[in-house]
Coordinates of N, CA and C and ligand atoms in Angstrom, one line a residue:
X1 N 0.8 -1.2 0.0 CA 0.0 0.0 0.0 C 0.9 1.2 0.0
X2 N 0.7 2.0 -1.0 CA 1.6 3.3 -1.1 C 1.0 4.4 -0.2
X3 N 2.0 5.2 0.3 CA 1.6 6.2 1.1 C 1.5 7.6 0.4
X4 N 0.5 8.3 0.5 CA 0.3 9.5 -0.2 C 0.0 10.6 0.9
X5 N 0.7 11.8 0.5 CA 0.5 13.0 1.5 C -0.2 14.1 0.6
X6 N -1.3 14.6 1.0 CA -1.9 15.8 0.3 C -1.9 17.0 1.2
X7 N -1.2 18.1 0.7 CA -1.2 19.4 1.5 C -2.5 20.0 1.2
X8 N -2.9 20.8 2.3 CA -4.3 21.4 2.1 C -5.3 20.4 1.9
X9 N -5.1 19.2 2.5 CA -5.8 18.0 2.1 C -7.2 17.7 2.9
X10 N -7.6 18.8 3.6 CA -8.8 18.6 4.4 C -10.0 19.4 3.9
X11 N -9.8 20.2 2.8 CA -11.0 20.9 2.2 C -10.8 21.0 0.9
X12 N -11.8 21.3 0.1 CA -11.7 21.7 -1.4 C -11.3 20.6 -2.3
X13 N -10.4 21.0 -3.3 CA -9.8 20.0 -4.2 C -9.0 19.1 -3.3
X14 N -8.2 19.5 -2.4 CA -7.3 18.7 -1.5 C -8.1 17.5 -1.0
X15 N -9.2 17.9 -0.3 CA -10.1 16.9 0.5 C -10.6 15.9 -0.5
X16 N -11.0 16.3 -1.8 CA -11.5 15.3 -2.6 C -10.4 14.5 -3.2
X17 N -9.2 15.0 -3.3 CA -8.0 14.3 -3.8 C -7.6 13.2 -2.7
X18 N -7.6 13.6 -1.4 CA -7.3 12.6 -0.2 C -8.2 11.6 -0.3
X19 N -9.6 11.9 -0.5 CA -10.6 10.8 -0.4 C -10.5 9.9 -1.7
X20 N -10.2 10.4 -2.8 CA -10.0 9.6 -4.1 C -8.8 8.8 -4.0
X21 N -7.7 9.3 -3.3 CA -6.6 8.3 -3.2 C -6.8 7.2 -2.3
X22 N -7.6 7.5 -1.2 CA -7.8 6.5 -0.3 C -8.9 5.4 -0.9
X23 N -9.8 5.9 -1.7 CA -10.6 4.9 -2.5 C -9.8 4.1 -3.4
X24 N -8.6 4.6 -3.9 CA -7.8 3.9 -4.8 C -6.8 3.0 -4.1
X25 N -6.8 3.0 -2.8 CA -6.1 2.0 -2.1 C -4.8 2.5 -1.5
X26 N -4.7 3.9 -1.4 CA -3.4 4.5 -0.8 C -3.7 4.6 0.7
X27 N -2.6 4.7 1.5 CA -2.6 5.2 2.9 C -2.4 6.6 2.7
X28 N -3.4 7.4 3.1 CA -3.3 8.7 2.9 C -3.1 9.6 4.2
X29 N -2.4 10.7 4.1 CA -2.3 11.7 5.2 C -2.7 13.0 4.5
X30 N -3.3 13.8 5.3 CA -3.8 15.2 4.8 C -3.2 16.3 5.8
X31 N -2.6 17.2 5.1 CA -2.0 18.4 6.0 C -3.0 19.5 5.9
X32 N -3.0 20.4 6.9 CA -3.9 21.6 7.1 C -3.1 22.7 7.6
X33 N -3.4 23.9 7.5 CA -2.7 25.0 8.0 C -3.2 25.4 9.4
X34 N -4.5 25.8 9.5 CA -4.9 26.5 10.6 C -6.4 26.1 11.1
X35 N -7.2 25.6 10.1 CA -8.5 25.3 10.5 C -8.7 24.0 11.1
X36 N -8.4 24.0 12.4 CA -8.3 22.6 13.1 C -9.6 21.9 13.3
X37 N -10.7 22.7 13.4 CA -12.0 22.1 13.6 C -12.4 21.5 12.2
X38 N -12.2 22.1 11.2 CA -12.6 21.6 10.0 C -11.8 20.4 9.7
X39 N -10.6 20.5 10.0 CA -9.7 19.2 9.8 C -10.0 18.1 10.6
X40 N -10.5 18.3 11.8 CA -10.9 17.2 12.7 C -12.3 16.6 12.3
X41 N -13.2 17.5 11.7 CA -14.4 17.0 11.0 C -14.0 16.1 9.8
X42 N -13.2 16.6 9.1 CA -12.7 15.8 7.9 C -12.2 14.4 8.3
X43 N -11.3 14.5 9.3 CA -10.8 13.2 9.8 C -11.9 12.2 10.5
X44 N -12.9 12.8 11.1 CA -14.0 12.1 11.6 C -14.9 11.4 10.5
X45 N -14.9 12.2 9.5 CA -15.8 11.6 8.3 C -15.1 10.6 7.5
X46 N -13.7 10.8 7.4 CA -13.1 9.9 6.4 C -12.1 8.9 6.9
X47 N -11.6 9.2 8.2 CA -10.7 8.3 8.9 C -9.3 8.7 8.5
X48 N -9.1 9.6 7.6 CA -7.8 10.0 7.1 C -7.1 10.9 8.1
X49 N -5.9 10.4 8.6 CA -5.1 11.2 9.6 C -4.7 12.6 9.1
X50 N -4.9 13.6 9.9 CA -4.6 14.9 9.5 C -3.4 15.5 10.5
X51 N -2.6 16.4 9.8 CA -1.5 16.9 10.5 C -1.5 18.4 10.2
X52 N -1.2 19.2 11.3 CA -1.2 20.6 11.0 C 0.2 21.3 11.0
X53 N 0.4 21.9 9.8 CA 1.6 22.8 9.8 C 1.6 23.7 8.6
X54 N 2.3 24.8 8.6 CA 2.3 25.9 7.5 C 3.4 25.4 6.5
X55 N 2.8 25.1 5.2 CA 3.8 24.8 4.2 C 4.7 25.9 3.8
X56 N 4.4 27.1 4.2 CA 5.4 28.2 3.9 C 6.6 28.1 4.8
X57 N 6.6 27.4 5.8 CA 7.7 27.2 6.8 C 8.5 26.0 6.5
X58 N 9.8 26.3 6.1 CA 10.6 25.3 5.6 C 10.8 24.2 6.8
X59 N 11.2 24.6 7.9 CA 11.4 23.6 9.1 C 10.2 22.8 9.4
X60 N 9.1 23.6 9.4 CA 7.8 22.9 9.7 C 7.4 21.7 8.7
X61 N 7.8 22.0 7.5 CA 7.6 21.0 6.5 C 8.5 19.7 6.7
X62 N 9.7 20.0 7.2 CA 10.6 18.8 7.5 C 10.0 18.0 8.6
X63 N 9.6 18.7 9.7 CA 9.1 18.1 10.9 C 7.7 17.4 10.6
X64 N 6.9 18.1 9.8 CA 5.6 17.5 9.4 C 5.7 16.2 8.7
X65 N 6.6 16.3 7.7 CA 6.8 15.0 6.9 C 7.4 13.9 7.7
X66 N 8.3 14.3 8.7 CA 8.8 13.2 9.6 C 7.7 12.7 10.5
X67 N 6.7 13.5 10.9 CA 5.5 13.0 11.7 C 4.7 12.0 10.8
X68 N 4.4 12.4 9.6 CA 3.6 11.6 8.7 C 4.4 10.3 8.4
X69 N 5.7 10.4 8.2 CA 6.4 9.2 7.9 C 6.4 8.2 9.1
X70 N 6.5 8.7 10.3 CA 6.5 7.9 11.5 C 5.1 7.2 11.6
X71 N 4.1 7.9 11.3 CA 2.7 7.2 11.4 C 2.5 6.4 10.3
X72 N 2.8 6.6 9.1 CA 2.4 5.9 7.9 C 3.3 5.2 7.1
X73 N 4.6 5.6 7.2 CA 5.7 5.1 6.4 C 6.1 6.2 5.3
X74 N 7.2 5.9 4.6 CA 7.7 6.9 3.6 C 6.7 7.4 2.7
X75 N 6.9 8.6 2.4 CA 5.9 9.3 1.5 C 6.3 9.0 0.1
X76 N 5.4 8.3 -0.7 CA 5.8 7.9 -2.0 C 5.0 8.8 -3.1
X77 N 3.9 9.4 -2.6 CA 3.2 10.3 -3.4 C 2.9 11.6 -2.7
X78 N 3.3 12.7 -3.3 CA 3.1 14.0 -2.7 C 2.2 14.8 -3.6
X79 N 1.1 15.3 -3.0 CA 0.3 16.3 -3.8 C 0.4 17.6 -3.2
X80 N 1.1 18.5 -3.8 CA 1.3 19.8 -3.5 C 0.0 20.7 -3.8
X81 N -1.0 20.6 -2.9 CA -2.3 21.2 -3.3 C -2.5 22.5 -2.5
X82 N -1.8 22.7 -1.3 CA -2.1 23.8 -0.5 C -1.8 25.2 -1.3
X83 N -2.8 26.1 -1.2 CA -2.7 27.3 -1.9 C -3.6 28.3 -1.5
X84 N -3.3 29.7 -1.6 CA -4.3 30.6 -1.1 C -4.3 31.8 -2.2
X85 N -5.3 32.6 -2.0 CA -5.5 33.8 -3.0 C -5.4 35.1 -2.0
X86 N -4.9 36.1 -2.5 CA -4.9 37.3 -2.0 C -5.2 38.3 -3.1
X87 N -6.4 38.3 -3.7 CA -6.7 38.9 -5.0 C -6.7 40.5 -4.9
X88 N -6.2 41.2 -5.8 CA -6.4 42.6 -5.8 C -5.6 43.1 -7.1
X89 N -6.1 44.2 -7.7 CA -5.4 44.8 -8.9 C -4.0 45.3 -8.4
X90 N -3.0 45.1 -9.3 CA -1.6 45.3 -9.0 C -1.4 46.8 -8.3
X91 N -2.2 47.8 -8.9 CA -2.1 49.0 -8.4 C -2.5 49.3 -7.0
X92 N -3.3 48.2 -6.4 CA -3.7 48.3 -5.0 C -3.1 47.1 -4.2
X93 N -2.2 46.4 -4.9 CA -1.7 45.2 -4.1 C -0.6 45.5 -3.1
X94 N -0.7 45.1 -1.9 CA 0.4 45.4 -0.9 C 1.5 44.2 -1.0
X95 N 2.6 44.7 -0.6 CA 3.7 43.8 -0.6 C 3.4 42.5 0.1
X96 N 2.6 42.6 1.2 CA 2.3 41.6 2.0 C 1.4 40.5 1.2
X97 N 0.4 41.1 0.5 CA -0.4 40.3 -0.4 C 0.4 39.5 -1.5
X98 N 1.4 40.1 -1.9 CA 2.3 39.4 -2.9 C 3.1 38.4 -2.2
X99 N 3.6 38.7 -1.2 CA 4.6 37.8 -0.5 C 3.8 36.5 0.1
X100 N 2.7 36.7 0.7 CA 2.1 35.6 1.3 C 1.6 34.5 0.2
X101 N 1.2 35.0 -0.9 CA 0.9 34.0 -1.9 C 2.0 33.4 -2.5
X102 N 3.1 34.0 -2.7 CA 4.4 33.5 -3.3 C 4.8 32.5 -2.2
X103 N 4.9 32.8 -0.9 CA 5.4 31.9 0.3 C 4.7 30.7 0.2
X104 N 3.3 30.7 0.2 CA 2.5 29.5 0.4 C 2.4 28.7 -0.9
X105 N 2.1 29.3 -2.0 CA 1.9 28.6 -3.2 C 3.1 28.1 -3.9
X106 N 4.1 28.9 -3.9 CA 5.4 28.5 -4.6 C 6.5 28.1 -3.6
X107 N 6.7 28.8 -2.6 CA 7.6 28.3 -1.4 C 7.2 27.0 -0.8
X108 N 5.9 26.9 -0.7 CA 5.4 25.6 -0.1 C 5.7 24.4 -0.9
X109 N 5.6 24.6 -2.2 CA 6.0 23.4 -3.1 C 7.4 23.1 -2.9
X110 N 8.3 24.1 -3.0 CA 9.7 23.9 -2.7 C 9.9 23.2 -1.4
X111 N 9.4 23.7 -0.4 CA 9.6 23.2 1.0 C 9.2 21.8 1.1
X112 N 8.0 21.4 0.5 CA 7.5 20.1 0.6 C 8.4 19.0 -0.4
X113 N 8.7 19.5 -1.4 CA 9.4 18.7 -2.3 C 10.9 18.4 -1.7
X114 N 11.4 19.4 -1.1 CA 12.7 19.4 -0.5 C 12.8 18.3 0.7
X115 N 11.5 18.3 1.3 CA 11.4 17.3 2.5 C 11.2 15.8 2.1
X116 N 10.7 15.6 0.9 CA 10.5 14.1 0.5 C 11.5 13.7 -0.6
X117 N 12.2 14.6 -1.2 CA 12.9 14.2 -2.5 C 14.1 13.2 -2.2
X118 N 14.7 13.4 -1.1 CA 15.9 12.5 -0.8 C 15.3 11.1 -0.6
X119 N 14.2 10.8 0.1 CA 13.8 9.5 0.3 C 13.2 8.9 -1.1
X120 N 12.7 9.7 -1.9 CA 12.2 9.2 -3.2 C 13.4 8.8 -4.1
X121 N 14.4 9.6 -4.0 CA 15.7 9.3 -4.9 C 16.3 8.0 -4.3
X122 N 16.3 7.8 -3.0 CA 16.9 6.6 -2.4 C 16.1 5.4 -2.7
X123 N 14.8 5.5 -2.7 CA 13.9 4.3 -3.0 C 13.6 4.1 -4.5
X124 N 14.1 5.1 -5.2 CA 13.9 5.0 -6.7 C 12.5 4.9 -7.1
X125 N 11.7 5.7 -6.5 CA 10.3 5.8 -6.8 C 9.7 7.0 -6.2
X126 N 8.9 7.7 -7.1 CA 8.1 8.8 -6.4 C 7.1 9.4 -7.5
X127 N 6.0 10.0 -6.9 CA 5.1 10.6 -7.6 C 4.8 12.1 -7.0
X128 N 5.1 13.1 -7.7 CA 4.8 14.4 -7.3 C 3.8 15.1 -8.1
X129 N 2.6 15.5 -7.6 CA 1.6 16.2 -8.5 C 1.5 17.6 -7.8
X130 N 1.7 18.6 -8.6 CA 1.5 20.0 -8.1 C 0.1 20.6 -8.7
X131 N -0.5 21.3 -7.8 CA -1.8 22.0 -8.2 C -1.5 23.3 -8.8
X132 N -1.7 23.4 -10.1 CA -1.6 24.7 -10.8 C -2.9 25.4 -10.9
X133 N -3.2 26.1 -12.0 CA -4.6 26.7 -12.1 C -4.6 27.3 -13.6
X134 N -5.8 27.3 -14.1 CA -5.8 27.8 -15.4 C -5.4 29.3 -15.4
X135 N -5.5 30.0 -14.3 CA -5.1 31.3 -14.2 C -3.6 31.6 -14.3
X136 N -2.8 30.6 -14.1 CA -1.4 30.5 -14.3 C -1.1 30.4 -15.8
X137 N -2.1 29.9 -16.6 CA -1.9 29.6 -17.9 C -2.3 30.8 -18.8
X138 N -3.5 31.4 -18.4 CA -4.2 32.5 -19.2 C -4.0 33.8 -18.6
X139 N -3.6 33.8 -17.4 CA -3.5 35.3 -16.6 C -4.9 35.6 -16.1
X140 N -5.1 36.3 -15.1 CA -6.3 36.8 -14.5 C -6.2 38.1 -13.9
X141 N -7.1 39.0 -14.2 CA -7.1 40.3 -13.6 C -7.2 40.1 -12.0
X142 N -6.5 40.8 -11.2 CA -6.6 40.7 -9.9 C -5.8 39.6 -9.3
X143 N -4.9 38.9 -10.1 CA -4.3 37.8 -9.6 C -2.7 37.8 -10.1
X144 N -2.1 38.9 -10.2 CA -0.7 38.9 -10.7 C 0.1 38.0 -9.7
X145 N -0.2 38.0 -8.3 CA 0.5 37.3 -7.4 C 0.3 35.7 -7.6
X146 N -1.0 35.4 -7.6 CA -1.5 34.0 -7.7 C -1.1 33.3 -9.0
X147 N -1.4 34.1 -10.2 CA -0.9 33.6 -11.5 C 0.5 33.4 -11.6
X148 N 1.3 34.3 -11.0 CA 2.8 34.1 -11.0 C 3.2 32.9 -10.4
X149 N 2.6 32.5 -9.3 CA 2.9 31.3 -8.6 C 2.5 30.1 -9.4
X150 N 1.3 30.2 -9.9 CA 0.8 29.0 -10.7 C 1.6 28.8 -12.0
X151 N 1.9 29.8 -12.7 CA 2.8 29.8 -13.7 C 4.3 29.2 -13.5
X152 N 4.7 29.7 -12.3 CA 6.0 29.3 -11.8 C 6.1 27.8 -11.4
X153 N 4.9 27.3 -11.0 CA 4.8 25.9 -10.7 C 5.0 25.1 -11.8
X154 N 4.6 25.6 -13.0 CA 4.9 24.8 -14.2 C 6.3 24.6 -14.6
X155 N 7.1 25.7 -14.5 CA 8.5 25.6 -14.6 C 9.2 24.8 -13.6
X156 N 8.8 24.8 -12.4 CA 9.3 24.1 -11.2 C 9.0 22.6 -11.6
X157 N 7.7 22.3 -12.1 CA 7.5 20.9 -12.3 C 8.4 20.3 -13.5
X158 N 8.5 21.0 -14.5 CA 9.4 20.5 -15.6 C 10.8 20.3 -15.2
X159 N 11.3 21.2 -14.3 CA 12.7 21.1 -13.9 C 12.9 19.9 -13.0
X160 N 12.0 19.8 -12.0 CA 12.2 18.6 -11.1 C 11.9 17.4 -11.8
X161 N 11.1 17.4 -12.8 CA 10.8 16.2 -13.6 C 12.0 15.7 -14.3
X162 N 12.8 16.6 -14.8 CA 14.1 16.2 -15.5 C 15.1 15.7 -14.3
X163 N 15.1 16.2 -13.2 CA 16.0 15.7 -12.1 C 15.7 14.3 -11.6
X164 N 14.4 14.1 -11.6 CA 14.0 12.8 -11.0 C 13.8 11.6 -12.0
X165 N 13.7 12.0 -13.3 CA 13.3 11.1 -14.2 C 14.0 9.7 -14.3
X166 N 15.4 9.8 -14.2 CA 16.2 8.5 -14.2 C 16.1 7.7 -12.9
X167 N 15.4 8.2 -11.9 CA 15.1 7.4 -10.7 C 13.6 7.2 -10.5
X168 N 13.0 7.1 -11.7 CA 11.4 6.8 -11.7 C 10.7 7.7 -10.7
X169 N 11.1 8.9 -10.6 CA 10.2 10.0 -9.9 C 9.6 10.8 -11.0
X170 N 8.3 10.9 -11.0 CA 7.6 11.7 -11.9 C 7.0 12.9 -11.2
X171 N 7.0 14.1 -11.9 CA 6.5 15.4 -11.4 C 5.6 15.9 -12.5
X172 N 4.4 16.1 -12.1 CA 3.4 16.6 -13.1 C 2.5 17.7 -12.5
X173 N 1.8 18.4 -13.3 CA 0.9 19.4 -12.7 C -0.5 19.3 -13.3
X174 N -1.3 19.5 -12.4 CA -2.8 19.6 -12.8 C -3.2 21.0 -12.8
X175 N -3.8 21.6 -13.8 CA -4.3 22.9 -13.9 C -5.7 23.0 -14.0
X176 N -6.4 23.1 -12.9 CA -7.8 23.2 -12.7 C -8.3 24.5 -13.2
X177 N -9.5 24.5 -13.8 CA -10.3 25.7 -14.0 C -11.1 26.1 -12.7
X178 N -12.0 27.0 -12.9 CA -12.7 27.4 -11.8 C -13.5 26.1 -11.1
X179 N -13.4 25.9 -9.8 CA -14.0 24.8 -9.3 C -14.8 25.0 -8.0
X180 N -15.8 24.3 -7.8 CA -16.8 24.6 -6.8 C -16.1 24.4 -5.4
X181 N -15.5 25.3 -4.9 CA -14.7 25.4 -3.6 C -15.0 26.7 -2.9
X182 N -14.4 26.8 -1.6 CA -14.6 27.9 -0.8 C -13.8 29.1 -1.5
X183 N -12.7 28.7 -2.2 CA -11.9 29.8 -2.8 C -12.6 30.4 -3.8
X184 N -13.4 29.7 -4.6 CA -14.1 30.3 -5.7 C -15.4 31.0 -5.2
X185 N -15.9 30.5 -4.2 CA -17.2 31.1 -3.5 C -16.9 32.4 -3.0
X186 N -15.7 32.7 -2.7 CA -15.3 34.0 -2.1 C -15.3 35.2 -3.2
X187 N -15.4 34.7 -4.5 CA -15.5 35.8 -5.5 C -16.8 36.5 -5.5
X188 N -16.9 37.8 -5.7 CA -18.1 38.5 -5.7 C -19.1 38.0 -6.8
X189 N -20.4 37.9 -6.4 CA -21.4 37.3 -7.4 C -21.4 37.9 -8.7
X190 N -21.2 39.3 -8.8 CA -21.3 39.8 -10.1 C -20.1 39.5 -11.0
X191 N -18.9 39.3 -10.3 CA -17.9 39.0 -11.0 C -17.9 37.4 -11.4
X192 N -18.4 36.7 -10.4 CA -18.6 35.3 -10.8 C -19.5 35.1 -12.0
X193 N -20.5 35.8 -12.2 CA -21.4 35.7 -13.3 C -20.7 35.9 -14.6
X194 N -19.7 36.8 -14.6 CA -18.9 37.0 -15.8 C -17.9 35.8 -16.0
X195 N -17.4 35.4 -14.9 CA -16.5 34.2 -15.1 C -17.3 32.9 -15.6
X196 N -18.4 32.7 -15.0 CA -19.2 31.6 -15.6 C -19.5 31.6 -17.0
X197 N -19.9 32.9 -17.4 CA -20.3 33.1 -18.9 C -19.1 32.8 -19.8
X198 N -18.0 32.7 -19.2 CA -16.7 32.6 -20.0 C -16.3 31.1 -20.0
X199 N -17.0 30.2 -19.3 CA -16.7 28.8 -19.3 C -17.6 28.0 -20.2
X200 N -17.0 27.5 -21.4 CA -17.7 26.7 -22.3 C -18.7 25.7 -21.8
X201 N -18.3 25.0 -20.8 CA -19.1 24.0 -20.1 C -20.3 24.6 -19.4
X202 N -20.2 25.9 -19.1 CA -21.4 26.5 -18.4 C -21.5 26.2 -17.0
X203 N -20.4 25.8 -16.3 CA -20.5 25.4 -15.0 C -19.1 25.3 -14.3
X204 N -19.1 25.3 -13.0 CA -17.8 25.0 -12.4 C -17.4 23.6 -12.4
X205 N -16.2 23.2 -12.1 CA -15.7 21.8 -12.0 C -16.2 21.4 -10.6
X206 N -16.4 20.0 -10.4 CA -16.5 19.6 -9.1 C -15.1 19.3 -8.6
X207 N -14.9 19.2 -7.2 CA -13.5 18.9 -6.8 C -13.2 17.4 -7.2
X208 N -14.1 16.6 -7.2 CA -13.9 15.2 -7.7 C -13.4 15.1 -9.1
X209 N -13.7 16.0 -10.0 CA -13.3 16.0 -11.3 C -12.0 16.4 -11.4
X210 N -11.3 17.2 -10.5 CA -10.0 17.5 -10.4 C -9.2 16.3 -9.8
X211 N -9.6 15.8 -8.7 CA -9.1 14.7 -7.9 C -8.8 13.4 -8.8
X212 N -9.7 13.2 -9.8 CA -9.5 12.1 -10.6 C -8.3 12.2 -11.4
X213 N -7.9 13.4 -11.8 CA -6.6 13.5 -12.6 C -5.4 13.3 -11.7
X214 N -5.5 13.7 -10.4 CA -4.4 13.6 -9.6 C -4.2 12.0 -9.3
X215 N -5.3 11.3 -9.1 CA -5.1 9.8 -8.9 C -4.5 9.2 -10.2
X216 N -4.8 9.6 -11.4 CA -4.4 9.1 -12.6 C -2.8 9.4 -12.7
X217 N -2.5 10.5 -12.3 CA -1.0 10.9 -12.4 C -0.1 10.2 -11.3
X218 N -0.8 9.9 -10.2 CA 0.0 9.3 -9.1 C 0.1 7.8 -9.3
X219 N -0.6 7.2 -10.1 CA -0.6 5.7 -10.3 C 0.7 5.2 -10.8
X220 N 1.1 3.9 -10.3 CA 2.4 3.4 -10.8 C 2.3 3.3 -12.3
X221 N 1.2 3.0 -12.9 CA 1.1 2.8 -14.4 C 1.4 4.1 -15.1
X222 N 1.5 5.3 -14.4 CA 1.6 6.6 -15.2 C 3.1 7.0 -15.1
X223 N 4.0 6.0 -15.0 CA 5.4 6.3 -14.9 C 6.2 7.0 -16.0
X224 N 5.4 7.0 -17.2 CA 6.1 7.6 -18.4 C 5.6 9.0 -18.6
X225 N 4.6 9.4 -17.7 CA 4.1 10.7 -17.9 C 5.0 11.7 -17.0
X226 N 5.7 12.5 -17.5 CA 6.5 13.3 -16.7 C 6.7 14.7 -17.2
X227 N 6.5 15.7 -16.3 CA 6.7 17.1 -16.7 C 5.4 17.7 -17.3
X228 N 4.5 16.9 -17.3 CA 3.2 17.4 -18.0 C 2.4 18.4 -17.3
X229 N 1.6 19.1 -18.0 CA 0.5 20.0 -17.5 C -0.8 19.3 -17.9
X230 N -1.6 18.9 -17.0 CA -2.9 18.4 -17.4 C -4.1 19.4 -17.1
X231 N -4.6 20.0 -18.1 CA -5.6 21.2 -18.0 C -7.0 20.4 -17.8
X232 N -7.7 21.0 -16.8 CA -9.1 20.5 -16.7 C -10.0 21.7 -16.4
X233 N -10.5 22.3 -17.5 CA -11.1 23.6 -17.3 C -12.4 23.8 -18.0
X234 N -13.0 22.7 -18.4 CA -14.3 22.8 -19.2 C -14.3 23.6 -20.4
X235 N -13.0 23.6 -21.0 CA -12.8 24.3 -22.2 C -12.5 25.7 -22.2
X236 N -12.3 26.2 -21.0 CA -12.0 27.8 -20.9 C -10.7 28.2 -21.4
X237 N -9.8 27.3 -21.3 CA -8.4 27.7 -22.0 C -7.8 26.5 -22.5
X238 N -7.5 26.5 -23.8 CA -6.7 25.4 -24.4 C -5.4 25.7 -24.7
X239 N -4.4 25.1 -23.9 CA -3.0 25.5 -24.0 C -2.4 25.0 -25.3
Ligands
CAA301 N1 -13.6 38.5 -15.2 C1 -14.1 39.5 -15.9 N2 -14.3 40.7 -15.3 C2 -13.7 40.9 -14.1 C3 -13.0 39.8 -13.4 C4 -13.1 38.5 -14.1 N3 -12.6 37.5 -13.4 N4 -12.6 40.3 -12.3 C5 -13.0 41.6 -12.2 N5 -13.6 41.9 -13.3 C6 -14.2 43.3 -13.7 C7 -15.3 43.7 -12.8 O1 -16.4 43.1 -13.1 C8 -15.2 45.2 -13.0 O2 -15.8 45.6 -14.2 P1 -16.8 46.8 -14.4 O3 -15.8 47.9 -14.0 O4 -17.1 46.8 -15.8 O5 -17.7 46.7 -13.4 C9 -13.7 45.5 -13.0 O6 -13.2 44.1 -13.4 C10 -13.1 45.9 -11.8 O7 -13.5 45.0 -10.8 P2 -14.0 45.5 -9.3 O8 -15.0 46.5 -9.4 O9 -14.3 44.3 -8.5 O10 -12.6 46.1 -8.8 P3 -11.8 45.9 -7.5 O11 -10.6 46.6 -7.5 O12 -12.8 46.1 -6.3 O13 -11.5 44.2 -7.4 C11 -10.6 42.3 -8.4 C12 -10.8 43.8 -8.5 C13 -9.7 42.1 -7.2 C14 -10.0 41.8 -9.7 C15 -12.0 41.7 -8.1 O14 -12.9 42.0 -9.1 C16 -11.9 40.1 -8.0 O15 -11.5 39.6 -7.0 N6 -12.1 39.4 -9.1 C17 -12.1 38.0 -9.2 C18 -10.6 37.6 -9.5 C19 -10.6 36.1 -9.7 O16 -11.1 35.6 -10.8 N7 -10.0 35.4 -8.8 C20 -10.1 33.9 -8.8 C21 -10.3 33.3 -7.5 S1 -10.6 31.6 -7.7 C22 -9.1 31.0 -7.9 O17 -8.1 31.6 -7.9 C23 -9.0 29.5 -8.1 C24 -8.5 29.2 -9.5 O18 -7.4 28.8 -9.6 C25 -9.3 29.4 -10.6

């Protein structure tokens, strides 16, 4: 039974991914940042063990991964899903809004990969799936910070894919479109109406529709898929 760790794995796309991996036969751990009550409720509902730490904190990622490995065994599948938005037009964006998003979305991916990569190299197996976004591909007003991280993850993914390929470590990215989660719910209704009208499918994705792609990329059988970006956006943007 392979061990999978999903960051931001107790809500939204992360929770759906953790549950889908569990259903596919993985031993799954889910990390969360601060919403302890919601995480405990997720654990009570699914039985998936939850671990609290901030992925923006390098040392906390090292200790967090050590705790997961002590409980479940070596992490063979890492899903870097944890992400935040701090939307605002650039002319109104504070340095803090910029830095927070960079530190969590991009820094978190580095910190987590750094914590698991040596073990994956030693064992000569690994699956890393990074969560991108259609907005990192197309750009999005109000999201210079977020789009920069999601586009940055594409370059990160390709580079680490090259580094791990000879040791059977694959690194891929899933780029969801607008998905029915709290992050999207936070968008103002009038803006949301415009966004929806721009999605050919005429609806948001369900978290399960994104999770399905992560499970596919995490599979042992997906070993020849490396450095890829898998877009799932209802036709909104075709790369
Ligand atoms: N699509 C089309 N038009 C948009 C838009 C969008 N996504 N976002 C803003 N606009 C339009 C507004 O409707 C408005 O147009 P009008 O002047 O014609 O009315 C104009 O841009 C200015 O918007 P605001 O009045 O809202 O200006 P603001 O400064 O108060 O806020 C904003 C600007 C921060 C961009 C805000 O509109 C906003 O938060 N927009 C949503 C941004 C967004 O799409 N975020 C994605 C969140 S979900 C996510 O990130 C998950 C994922 O990966 C897909």
